[in-house]
């Protein structure tokens, strides 16, 4: 079994959905990986940037501290220059005078120690530091800076910083030691840089690790040994402490991680070098930053990236939804366009086919409805009116019970119906019902000329739709040809119709090669009991020699607009035939020629016919013209009048065949009326006879001649005779016959004295 179209549609839909889902998953994965990579790169960049910022800040700060301490060293050197002078005051007095400069140089006091470790200071105290840590450093001859508890003259103890330099006399002999005592606040203010929102901490340490000064809220206390503290806090710090110690000894900078107080820290250390003459002091500065600060910054970025990612995903999802919706709408719109008739807005043939497929298994009746002469609506009322009529009809059909989408417009004015499950016996009633509804709709739109015609075929649900449509179309054409309301599909008739259609291709050639014959059907004059005239009827002799009735091909020629050519041909044949018979001395009766509506629409028809008449030399009183009642529309009235003015005898043909309108009986247009066979067939039904009787009486009262067509029975003749009908054309008297047979008949009648003298 082959997969169905539904299966393919479902498969396509599933593939489409899966593609969308896969796209979303891929996009999400890509975005996640992309953002992880981005976050990782940014994290590394942030760490590097934080480290760089910290080191830059530290370097700047260390420069300020170096400058500040170096200026103190320089000051002490300038004091030594003063002290070295041997003249004048004693050294002690000179030191005392330096106290005046304490506020300028921002120190508490300055002091001098000799090589024994004893001396005096600028606040007048004798000092003995021979036993202190400081004294041992002094003796090494280096600059020294220590943090130490200091006792002031008033007995207070505070943490001060002692910065001292060794001094030498002019011979270069070590003389002693000059120092200044100052508060660590001066240094602390230089350490309070406020970097990283105050989270970065700074401290100064002696080379052995003793903390000299720290920034506010520092993590190390003044006086404690940083190396010892770090090692105490954890084994992991060992490496950092050792590297820092080593770097400071070698006057290098460096950095690393350590942990303290249960937190991770990032530290950067650098040396601060002071110089005095040949002596040098190297102390260290440590800048440290909590690791979580960097993490926090990374987290912030990560959160921002995550937010961005969610927003992007949300946006993409929205976009996808929007696109899907748009696509669905487009699909619906396409479907609407594909399954909707643009003109009527109702279901079109494609929709019909879909619905038919769904219901066909049940079998039923497939029917085509055609509005006969719909083109007249367009012609007389305009295309807009024609469209409005089609819209109303489509609406009517769509609203009919049980039809739903099983009705659609298939072409200009043709509709197709599928009556699911309907039996053939129900068709006549359905057609009559539909006809009434259609006429009612047309009446509401003030359109009266058109009539519906139906063709149908029966299906058991196995035949393909196109074949059924073709059959229903054939049946509709048969109904049209037979001027019936409906017709079933008939294989035999269809074949004949096909033959005729093929034959039509040969029409022009046949006409040129005189393959068309003109036959004559005599009309019986009731009053004078003799042949009073005849009707010329065309006959087509096929290749097999068989005669094809005009009923089969004339409606088809009408559809192709070719009847004018035929009419003119017949008219010409009749005119020349009449003239020929006259010249041959044969009797002649008036012969009427059929003029179709198509002929009347050509404006030069009267001129052409007059010309033919003149050329033939026939007597005009022997050539009548017949125009069917349904051809008499407003647009041809003028032509008919012109024919009359030119002296033609005009007959209205087929009166009573369609929807007879007494208003069409116009004395100014026609001298005679031919009652159609359908009216004559009413004879014997009492009620209808009354109608016929009053109609004949009315026509007679108008002074018009009456011919009854299709009379086949004696009682019809009697009835018509009793009413004073003038002529009878029917098989009861004569059938149509070839020209030769007709001439012989007239001759014989004349010989028997049965023709009127004036005719002879
Ligand atoms: P029509 O003009 O009404 O012609 C009368 C038709 O009724 C003829 O059919 C004739 O044979 C038929 N008829 C006459 N008496 C009887 C009767 O007693 N019983 C029955 N059953 N039929 C009878 P025909 O010749 O087949 O022509 C059919 C129609 O074809 C004509 O109807 C006419 O409309 C058209 N037609 C024939 N020849 C021409 C023509 O040369 N030009 C045009 N435009 N139409 C023509
Ligand atoms: Mg006729
Ligand atoms: Mg007729």
PDB file of C-alpha atoms in Angstrom, residues 455-711:
ATOM      1  CA  UNK A 455     -27.012  17.106 -15.626  1.00  0.00           C
ATOM      2  CA  UNK A 456     -26.153  14.291 -13.246  1.00  0.00           C
ATOM      3  CA  UNK A 457     -24.578  10.892 -12.914  1.00  0.00           C
ATOM      4  CA  UNK A 458     -24.895   8.209 -10.287  1.00  0.00           C
ATOM      5  CA  UNK A 459     -21.772   7.088  -8.441  1.00  0.00           C
ATOM      6  CA  UNK A 460     -21.124   4.141  -6.177  1.00  0.00           C
ATOM      7  CA  UNK A 461     -18.069   5.905  -4.809  1.00  0.00           C
ATOM      8  CA  UNK A 462     -15.448   4.120  -6.874  1.00  0.00           C
ATOM      9  CA  UNK A 463     -15.048   6.404  -9.898  1.00  0.00           C
ATOM     10  CA  UNK A 464     -12.603   9.299  -9.891  1.00  0.00           C
ATOM     11  CA  UNK A 465     -14.103  12.765  -9.539  1.00  0.00           C
ATOM     12  CA  UNK A 466     -12.905  14.078 -12.890  1.00  0.00           C
ATOM     13  CA  UNK A 467     -14.633  11.285 -14.776  1.00  0.00           C
ATOM     14  CA  UNK A 468     -17.852  11.882 -12.864  1.00  0.00           C
ATOM     15  CA  UNK A 469     -17.629  15.600 -13.511  1.00  0.00           C
ATOM     16  CA  UNK A 470     -17.184  14.938 -17.225  1.00  0.00           C
ATOM     17  CA  UNK A 471     -20.226  12.664 -17.195  1.00  0.00           C
ATOM     18  CA  UNK A 472     -22.391  15.183 -15.350  1.00  0.00           C
ATOM     19  CA  UNK A 473     -21.225  17.864 -17.777  1.00  0.00           C
ATOM     20  CA  UNK A 474     -22.237  15.673 -20.716  1.00  0.00           C
ATOM     21  CA  UNK A 475     -25.587  15.051 -19.130  1.00  0.00           C
ATOM     22  CA  UNK A 476     -26.047  18.792 -18.609  1.00  0.00           C
ATOM     23  CA  UNK A 477     -25.320  19.401 -22.313  1.00  0.00           C
ATOM     24  CA  UNK A 478     -27.854  16.750 -23.224  1.00  0.00           C
ATOM     25  CA  UNK A 479     -30.437  18.458 -21.044  1.00  0.00           C
ATOM     26  CA  UNK A 480     -29.609  21.728 -22.753  1.00  0.00           C
ATOM     27  CA  UNK A 481     -29.929  20.210 -26.219  1.00  0.00           C
ATOM     28  CA  UNK A 482     -33.225  18.674 -25.327  1.00  0.00           C
ATOM     29  CA  UNK A 483     -34.271  21.822 -23.555  1.00  0.00           C
ATOM     30  CA  UNK A 484     -35.082  19.659 -20.539  1.00  0.00           C
ATOM     31  CA  UNK A 485     -34.676  20.623 -16.871  1.00  0.00           C
ATOM     32  CA  UNK A 486     -32.376  17.697 -16.140  1.00  0.00           C
ATOM     33  CA  UNK A 487     -30.741  14.760 -17.818  1.00  0.00           C
ATOM     34  CA  UNK A 488     -28.919  11.712 -16.530  1.00  0.00           C
ATOM     35  CA  UNK A 489     -25.608  10.669 -17.971  1.00  0.00           C
ATOM     36  CA  UNK A 490     -26.291   8.326 -20.865  1.00  0.00           C
ATOM     37  CA  UNK A 491     -23.390   6.459 -22.435  1.00  0.00           C
ATOM     38  CA  UNK A 492     -25.051   6.173 -25.831  1.00  0.00           C
ATOM     39  CA  UNK A 493     -26.094   9.837 -25.951  1.00  0.00           C
ATOM     40  CA  UNK A 494     -22.665  10.876 -24.792  1.00  0.00           C
ATOM     41  CA  UNK A 495     -21.078   8.990 -27.645  1.00  0.00           C
ATOM     42  CA  UNK A 496     -23.438  10.632 -30.128  1.00  0.00           C
ATOM     43  CA  UNK A 497     -22.704  13.997 -28.652  1.00  0.00           C
ATOM     44  CA  UNK A 498     -19.005  13.318 -28.978  1.00  0.00           C
ATOM     45  CA  UNK A 499     -19.534  12.426 -32.613  1.00  0.00           C
ATOM     46  CA  UNK A 500     -21.476  15.632 -33.146  1.00  0.00           C
ATOM     47  CA  UNK A 501     -18.790  17.655 -31.455  1.00  0.00           C
ATOM     48  CA  UNK A 502     -16.248  16.090 -33.778  1.00  0.00           C
ATOM     49  CA  UNK A 503     -18.564  16.791 -36.645  1.00  0.00           C
ATOM     50  CA  UNK A 504     -18.758  20.438 -35.709  1.00  0.00           C
ATOM     51  CA  UNK A 505     -15.113  20.809 -36.596  1.00  0.00           C
ATOM     52  CA  UNK A 506     -16.177  20.033 -40.121  1.00  0.00           C
ATOM     53  CA  UNK A 507     -19.032  22.547 -40.148  1.00  0.00           C
ATOM     54  CA  UNK A 508     -17.337  25.292 -42.186  1.00  0.00           C
ATOM     55  CA  UNK A 509     -16.055  22.841 -44.791  1.00  0.00           C
ATOM     56  CA  UNK A 510     -19.420  21.112 -45.012  1.00  0.00           C
ATOM     57  CA  UNK A 511     -21.156  24.427 -45.575  1.00  0.00           C
ATOM     58  CA  UNK A 512     -18.702  25.412 -48.292  1.00  0.00           C
ATOM     59  CA  UNK A 513     -19.004  22.041 -50.011  1.00  0.00           C
ATOM     60  CA  UNK A 514     -22.841  22.242 -49.903  1.00  0.00           C
ATOM     61  CA  UNK A 515     -22.959  19.328 -47.491  1.00  0.00           C
ATOM     62  CA  UNK A 516     -25.944  20.979 -45.824  1.00  0.00           C
ATOM     63  CA  UNK A 517     -29.314  20.203 -47.264  1.00  0.00           C
ATOM     64  CA  UNK A 518     -32.460  22.244 -46.992  1.00  0.00           C
ATOM     65  CA  UNK A 519     -35.610  20.226 -46.395  1.00  0.00           C
ATOM     66  CA  UNK A 520     -39.122  21.493 -46.469  1.00  0.00           C
ATOM     67  CA  UNK A 521     -42.023  20.735 -44.164  1.00  0.00           C
ATOM     68  CA  UNK A 522     -45.323  21.796 -45.694  1.00  0.00           C
ATOM     69  CA  UNK A 523     -47.821  23.762 -43.647  1.00  0.00           C
ATOM     70  CA  UNK A 524     -51.488  22.802 -44.102  1.00  0.00           C
ATOM     71  CA  UNK A 525     -53.984  25.650 -44.607  1.00  0.00           C
ATOM     72  CA  UNK A 526     -57.049  24.549 -42.583  1.00  0.00           C
ATOM     73  CA  UNK A 527     -59.331  27.118 -44.082  1.00  0.00           C
ATOM     74  CA  UNK A 528     -58.593  26.322 -47.734  1.00  0.00           C
ATOM     75  CA  UNK A 529     -57.769  22.661 -47.081  1.00  0.00           C
ATOM     76  CA  UNK A 530     -54.501  22.786 -49.035  1.00  0.00           C
ATOM     77  CA  UNK A 531     -50.762  23.361 -48.608  1.00  0.00           C
ATOM     78  CA  UNK A 532     -50.453  27.007 -47.651  1.00  0.00           C
ATOM     79  CA  UNK A 533     -46.679  27.215 -47.139  1.00  0.00           C
ATOM     80  CA  UNK A 534     -43.638  25.395 -45.768  1.00  0.00           C
ATOM     81  CA  UNK A 535     -40.783  25.713 -43.321  1.00  0.00           C
ATOM     82  CA  UNK A 536     -37.209  25.327 -44.479  1.00  0.00           C
ATOM     83  CA  UNK A 537     -35.332  22.987 -42.122  1.00  0.00           C
ATOM     84  CA  UNK A 538     -31.665  22.331 -42.417  1.00  0.00           C
ATOM     85  CA  UNK A 539     -30.254  18.796 -42.581  1.00  0.00           C
ATOM     86  CA  UNK A 540     -26.656  17.737 -42.249  1.00  0.00           C
ATOM     87  CA  UNK A 541     -25.737  14.651 -44.174  1.00  0.00           C
ATOM     88  CA  UNK A 542     -22.859  12.888 -42.477  1.00  0.00           C
ATOM     89  CA  UNK A 543     -20.070  11.056 -44.275  1.00  0.00           C
ATOM     90  CA  UNK A 544     -21.976   7.795 -43.849  1.00  0.00           C
ATOM     91  CA  UNK A 545     -24.909   9.360 -45.686  1.00  0.00           C
ATOM     92  CA  UNK A 546     -27.036   9.481 -42.548  1.00  0.00           C
ATOM     93  CA  UNK A 547     -28.995  12.610 -41.777  1.00  0.00           C
ATOM     94  CA  UNK A 548     -28.139  14.465 -38.577  1.00  0.00           C
ATOM     95  CA  UNK A 549     -31.035  16.331 -37.044  1.00  0.00           C
ATOM     96  CA  UNK A 550     -30.572  20.100 -36.383  1.00  0.00           C
ATOM     97  CA  UNK A 551     -31.709  19.485 -32.822  1.00  0.00           C
ATOM     98  CA  UNK A 552     -28.326  17.835 -32.248  1.00  0.00           C
ATOM     99  CA  UNK A 553     -26.037  20.400 -33.733  1.00  0.00           C
ATOM    100  CA  UNK A 554     -27.829  23.769 -33.754  1.00  0.00           C
ATOM    101  CA  UNK A 555     -27.559  24.365 -29.965  1.00  0.00           C
ATOM    102  CA  UNK A 556     -23.858  23.535 -30.243  1.00  0.00           C
ATOM    103  CA  UNK A 557     -23.453  25.909 -33.164  1.00  0.00           C
ATOM    104  CA  UNK A 558     -25.245  28.537 -31.107  1.00  0.00           C
ATOM    105  CA  UNK A 559     -22.680  28.113 -28.342  1.00  0.00           C
ATOM    106  CA  UNK A 560     -19.946  28.669 -30.900  1.00  0.00           C
ATOM    107  CA  UNK A 561     -21.714  31.656 -32.483  1.00  0.00           C
ATOM    108  CA  UNK A 562     -21.919  29.971 -35.862  1.00  0.00           C
ATOM    109  CA  UNK A 563     -25.672  29.914 -36.503  1.00  0.00           C
ATOM    110  CA  UNK A 564     -25.614  33.226 -38.419  1.00  0.00           C
ATOM    111  CA  UNK A 565     -23.540  31.623 -41.138  1.00  0.00           C
ATOM    112  CA  UNK A 566     -25.915  28.672 -41.301  1.00  0.00           C
ATOM    113  CA  UNK A 567     -29.047  30.846 -41.363  1.00  0.00           C
ATOM    114  CA  UNK A 568     -27.700  32.943 -44.203  1.00  0.00           C
ATOM    115  CA  UNK A 569     -26.817  29.771 -46.086  1.00  0.00           C
ATOM    116  CA  UNK A 570     -30.348  28.361 -45.694  1.00  0.00           C
ATOM    117  CA  UNK A 571     -31.929  31.724 -46.565  1.00  0.00           C
ATOM    118  CA  UNK A 572     -29.835  31.916 -49.722  1.00  0.00           C
ATOM    119  CA  UNK A 573     -30.686  28.332 -50.700  1.00  0.00           C
ATOM    120  CA  UNK A 574     -34.388  28.995 -50.205  1.00  0.00           C
ATOM    121  CA  UNK A 575     -34.337  32.259 -52.194  1.00  0.00           C
ATOM    122  CA  UNK A 576     -32.488  30.711 -55.128  1.00  0.00           C
ATOM    123  CA  UNK A 577     -34.615  27.546 -54.914  1.00  0.00           C
ATOM    124  CA  UNK A 578     -37.857  29.578 -55.038  1.00  0.00           C
ATOM    125  CA  UNK A 579     -36.554  31.530 -58.025  1.00  0.00           C
ATOM    126  CA  UNK A 580     -35.462  28.315 -59.736  1.00  0.00           C
ATOM    127  CA  UNK A 581     -38.861  26.676 -59.200  1.00  0.00           C
ATOM    128  CA  UNK A 582     -40.563  29.814 -60.529  1.00  0.00           C
ATOM    129  CA  UNK A 583     -38.360  29.792 -63.604  1.00  0.00           C
ATOM    130  CA  UNK A 584     -39.050  26.095 -64.064  1.00  0.00           C
ATOM    131  CA  UNK A 585     -42.764  26.916 -63.998  1.00  0.00           C
ATOM    132  CA  UNK A 586     -43.309  24.931 -60.826  1.00  0.00           C
ATOM    133  CA  UNK A 587     -45.799  26.046 -58.173  1.00  0.00           C
ATOM    134  CA  UNK A 588     -44.350  27.991 -55.279  1.00  0.00           C
ATOM    135  CA  UNK A 589     -45.682  28.493 -51.703  1.00  0.00           C
ATOM    136  CA  UNK A 590     -44.297  30.879 -49.045  1.00  0.00           C
ATOM    137  CA  UNK A 591     -41.340  29.200 -47.313  1.00  0.00           C
ATOM    138  CA  UNK A 592     -40.303  30.401 -43.840  1.00  0.00           C
ATOM    139  CA  UNK A 593     -36.667  30.436 -42.868  1.00  0.00           C
ATOM    140  CA  UNK A 594     -35.447  30.201 -39.251  1.00  0.00           C
ATOM    141  CA  UNK A 595     -33.356  33.123 -38.036  1.00  0.00           C
ATOM    142  CA  UNK A 596     -31.460  32.477 -34.829  1.00  0.00           C
ATOM    143  CA  UNK A 597     -30.730  35.067 -32.174  1.00  0.00           C
ATOM    144  CA  UNK A 598     -27.087  34.976 -33.160  1.00  0.00           C
ATOM    145  CA  UNK A 599     -27.982  36.200 -36.652  1.00  0.00           C
ATOM    146  CA  UNK A 600     -30.062  39.059 -35.293  1.00  0.00           C
ATOM    147  CA  UNK A 601     -27.150  40.367 -33.293  1.00  0.00           C
ATOM    148  CA  UNK A 602     -25.235  41.221 -36.480  1.00  0.00           C
ATOM    149  CA  UNK A 603     -26.252  44.797 -37.304  1.00  0.00           C
ATOM    150  CA  UNK A 604     -25.950  44.403 -41.083  1.00  0.00           C
ATOM    151  CA  UNK A 605     -28.185  41.318 -41.313  1.00  0.00           C
ATOM    152  CA  UNK A 606     -31.130  43.160 -42.917  1.00  0.00           C
ATOM    153  CA  UNK A 607     -28.928  44.670 -45.610  1.00  0.00           C
ATOM    154  CA  UNK A 608     -27.292  41.322 -46.340  1.00  0.00           C
ATOM    155  CA  UNK A 609     -30.610  39.437 -46.547  1.00  0.00           C
ATOM    156  CA  UNK A 610     -32.113  42.109 -48.845  1.00  0.00           C
ATOM    157  CA  UNK A 611     -29.049  41.804 -51.021  1.00  0.00           C
ATOM    158  CA  UNK A 612     -29.406  38.000 -51.246  1.00  0.00           C
ATOM    159  CA  UNK A 613     -33.093  38.365 -52.055  1.00  0.00           C
ATOM    160  CA  UNK A 614     -32.304  40.851 -54.829  1.00  0.00           C
ATOM    161  CA  UNK A 615     -29.514  38.676 -56.210  1.00  0.00           C
ATOM    162  CA  UNK A 616     -31.746  35.614 -56.311  1.00  0.00           C
ATOM    163  CA  UNK A 617     -34.619  37.467 -57.935  1.00  0.00           C
ATOM    164  CA  UNK A 618     -37.062  35.599 -55.697  1.00  0.00           C
ATOM    165  CA  UNK A 619     -40.389  37.107 -54.790  1.00  0.00           C
ATOM    166  CA  UNK A 620     -40.242  38.570 -51.257  1.00  0.00           C
ATOM    167  CA  UNK A 621     -43.796  37.433 -50.525  1.00  0.00           C
ATOM    168  CA  UNK A 622     -42.597  33.837 -50.845  1.00  0.00           C
ATOM    169  CA  UNK A 623     -39.850  34.036 -48.185  1.00  0.00           C
ATOM    170  CA  UNK A 624     -40.987  34.386 -44.571  1.00  0.00           C
ATOM    171  CA  UNK A 625     -38.741  34.733 -41.516  1.00  0.00           C
ATOM    172  CA  UNK A 626     -39.212  32.816 -38.222  1.00  0.00           C
ATOM    173  CA  UNK A 627     -37.770  34.122 -34.990  1.00  0.00           C
ATOM    174  CA  UNK A 628     -38.126  32.083 -31.792  1.00  0.00           C
ATOM    175  CA  UNK A 629     -39.870  33.708 -28.872  1.00  0.00           C
ATOM    176  CA  UNK A 630     -36.861  33.448 -26.574  1.00  0.00           C
ATOM    177  CA  UNK A 631     -34.718  35.352 -29.097  1.00  0.00           C
ATOM    178  CA  UNK A 632     -36.942  38.383 -28.877  1.00  0.00           C
ATOM    179  CA  UNK A 633     -35.003  40.549 -26.458  1.00  0.00           C
ATOM    180  CA  UNK A 634     -34.812  44.309 -26.362  1.00  0.00           C
ATOM    181  CA  UNK A 635     -31.541  44.375 -28.289  1.00  0.00           C
ATOM    182  CA  UNK A 636     -32.996  42.733 -31.427  1.00  0.00           C
ATOM    183  CA  UNK A 637     -36.377  44.448 -31.558  1.00  0.00           C
ATOM    184  CA  UNK A 638     -34.999  47.135 -33.816  1.00  0.00           C
ATOM    185  CA  UNK A 639     -33.677  44.580 -36.312  1.00  0.00           C
ATOM    186  CA  UNK A 640     -37.038  42.765 -36.421  1.00  0.00           C
ATOM    187  CA  UNK A 641     -38.767  46.063 -37.063  1.00  0.00           C
ATOM    188  CA  UNK A 642     -36.360  46.850 -39.904  1.00  0.00           C
ATOM    189  CA  UNK A 643     -37.035  43.447 -41.463  1.00  0.00           C
ATOM    190  CA  UNK A 644     -40.741  44.271 -41.382  1.00  0.00           C
ATOM    191  CA  UNK A 645     -40.164  47.699 -42.847  1.00  0.00           C
ATOM    192  CA  UNK A 646     -38.214  46.037 -45.653  1.00  0.00           C
ATOM    193  CA  UNK A 647     -41.358  44.023 -46.413  1.00  0.00           C
ATOM    194  CA  UNK A 648     -40.537  40.635 -44.845  1.00  0.00           C
ATOM    195  CA  UNK A 649     -43.340  38.555 -43.377  1.00  0.00           C
ATOM    196  CA  UNK A 650     -42.342  37.850 -39.780  1.00  0.00           C
ATOM    197  CA  UNK A 651     -43.401  34.851 -37.686  1.00  0.00           C
ATOM    198  CA  UNK A 652     -42.844  34.300 -33.985  1.00  0.00           C
ATOM    199  CA  UNK A 653     -41.616  30.702 -33.589  1.00  0.00           C
ATOM    200  CA  UNK A 654     -41.921  28.303 -30.651  1.00  0.00           C
ATOM    201  CA  UNK A 655     -44.500  30.364 -28.778  1.00  0.00           C
ATOM    202  CA  UNK A 656     -45.310  28.594 -25.528  1.00  0.00           C
ATOM    203  CA  UNK A 657     -42.118  26.577 -25.390  1.00  0.00           C
ATOM    204  CA  UNK A 658     -40.443  28.372 -22.559  1.00  0.00           C
ATOM    205  CA  UNK A 659     -41.936  30.759 -20.084  1.00  0.00           C
ATOM    206  CA  UNK A 660     -44.442  32.270 -22.533  1.00  0.00           C
ATOM    207  CA  UNK A 661     -44.890  35.909 -22.183  1.00  0.00           C
ATOM    208  CA  UNK A 662     -47.978  37.399 -23.802  1.00  0.00           C
ATOM    209  CA  UNK A 663     -46.223  40.737 -23.838  1.00  0.00           C
ATOM    210  CA  UNK A 664     -43.953  39.295 -26.539  1.00  0.00           C
ATOM    211  CA  UNK A 665     -46.868  39.041 -28.923  1.00  0.00           C
ATOM    212  CA  UNK A 666     -46.377  42.336 -30.665  1.00  0.00           C
ATOM    213  CA  UNK A 667     -48.378  43.088 -33.742  1.00  0.00           C
ATOM    214  CA  UNK A 668     -45.838  45.677 -34.794  1.00  0.00           C
ATOM    215  CA  UNK A 669     -43.145  42.998 -34.978  1.00  0.00           C
ATOM    216  CA  UNK A 670     -44.901  39.843 -36.151  1.00  0.00           C
ATOM    217  CA  UNK A 671     -47.746  39.075 -38.521  1.00  0.00           C
ATOM    218  CA  UNK A 672     -47.984  35.461 -37.433  1.00  0.00           C
ATOM    219  CA  UNK A 673     -47.375  33.212 -34.384  1.00  0.00           C
ATOM    220  CA  UNK A 674     -46.318  29.576 -34.382  1.00  0.00           C
ATOM    221  CA  UNK A 675     -47.597  27.661 -31.343  1.00  0.00           C
ATOM    222  CA  UNK A 676     -44.996  25.229 -30.149  1.00  0.00           C
ATOM    223  CA  UNK A 677     -45.562  21.468 -29.977  1.00  0.00           C
ATOM    224  CA  UNK A 678     -45.462  21.607 -26.190  1.00  0.00           C
ATOM    225  CA  UNK A 679     -48.640  23.755 -26.258  1.00  0.00           C
ATOM    226  CA  UNK A 680     -50.305  21.517 -28.810  1.00  0.00           C
ATOM    227  CA  UNK A 681     -49.512  18.462 -26.652  1.00  0.00           C
ATOM    228  CA  UNK A 682     -51.740  20.007 -23.965  1.00  0.00           C
ATOM    229  CA  UNK A 683     -54.809  19.258 -26.069  1.00  0.00           C
ATOM    230  CA  UNK A 684     -56.972  16.591 -24.403  1.00  0.00           C
ATOM    231  CA  UNK A 685     -56.328  17.838 -20.944  1.00  0.00           C
ATOM    232  CA  UNK A 686     -59.398  19.879 -20.143  1.00  0.00           C
ATOM    233  CA  UNK A 687     -57.892  22.485 -17.902  1.00  0.00           C
ATOM    234  CA  UNK A 688     -55.050  23.156 -20.276  1.00  0.00           C
ATOM    235  CA  UNK A 689     -57.329  23.293 -23.292  1.00  0.00           C
ATOM    236  CA  UNK A 690     -59.034  26.250 -21.701  1.00  0.00           C
ATOM    237  CA  UNK A 691     -55.719  28.053 -21.457  1.00  0.00           C
ATOM    238  CA  UNK A 692     -54.918  27.203 -25.077  1.00  0.00           C
ATOM    239  CA  UNK A 693     -58.363  28.237 -26.265  1.00  0.00           C
ATOM    240  CA  UNK A 694     -58.188  31.653 -24.601  1.00  0.00           C
ATOM    241  CA  UNK A 695     -54.617  32.191 -25.878  1.00  0.00           C
ATOM    242  CA  UNK A 696     -55.621  31.364 -29.486  1.00  0.00           C
ATOM    243  CA  UNK A 697     -58.633  33.639 -29.189  1.00  0.00           C
ATOM    244  CA  UNK A 698     -56.509  36.446 -27.900  1.00  0.00           C
ATOM    245  CA  UNK A 699     -53.952  36.084 -30.700  1.00  0.00           C
ATOM    246  CA  UNK A 700     -56.729  35.981 -33.238  1.00  0.00           C
ATOM    247  CA  UNK A 701     -58.257  39.108 -31.752  1.00  0.00           C
ATOM    248  CA  UNK A 702     -54.917  40.810 -32.288  1.00  0.00           C
ATOM    249  CA  UNK A 703     -55.230  39.972 -35.962  1.00  0.00           C
ATOM    250  CA  UNK A 704     -52.229  37.685 -36.076  1.00  0.00           C
ATOM    251  CA  UNK A 705     -52.091  34.521 -38.153  1.00  0.00           C
ATOM    252  CA  UNK A 706     -51.762  31.282 -36.122  1.00  0.00           C
ATOM    253  CA  UNK A 707     -49.733  28.229 -37.094  1.00  0.00           C
ATOM    254  CA  UNK A 708     -49.788  25.139 -34.887  1.00  0.00           C
ATOM    255  CA  UNK A 709     -46.582  23.119 -34.832  1.00  0.00           C
ATOM    256  CA  UNK A 710     -46.078  19.467 -33.986  1.00  0.00           C
ATOM    257  CA  UNK A 711     -49.611  18.341 -34.666  1.00  0.00           C
TER     258      UNK A 711
END
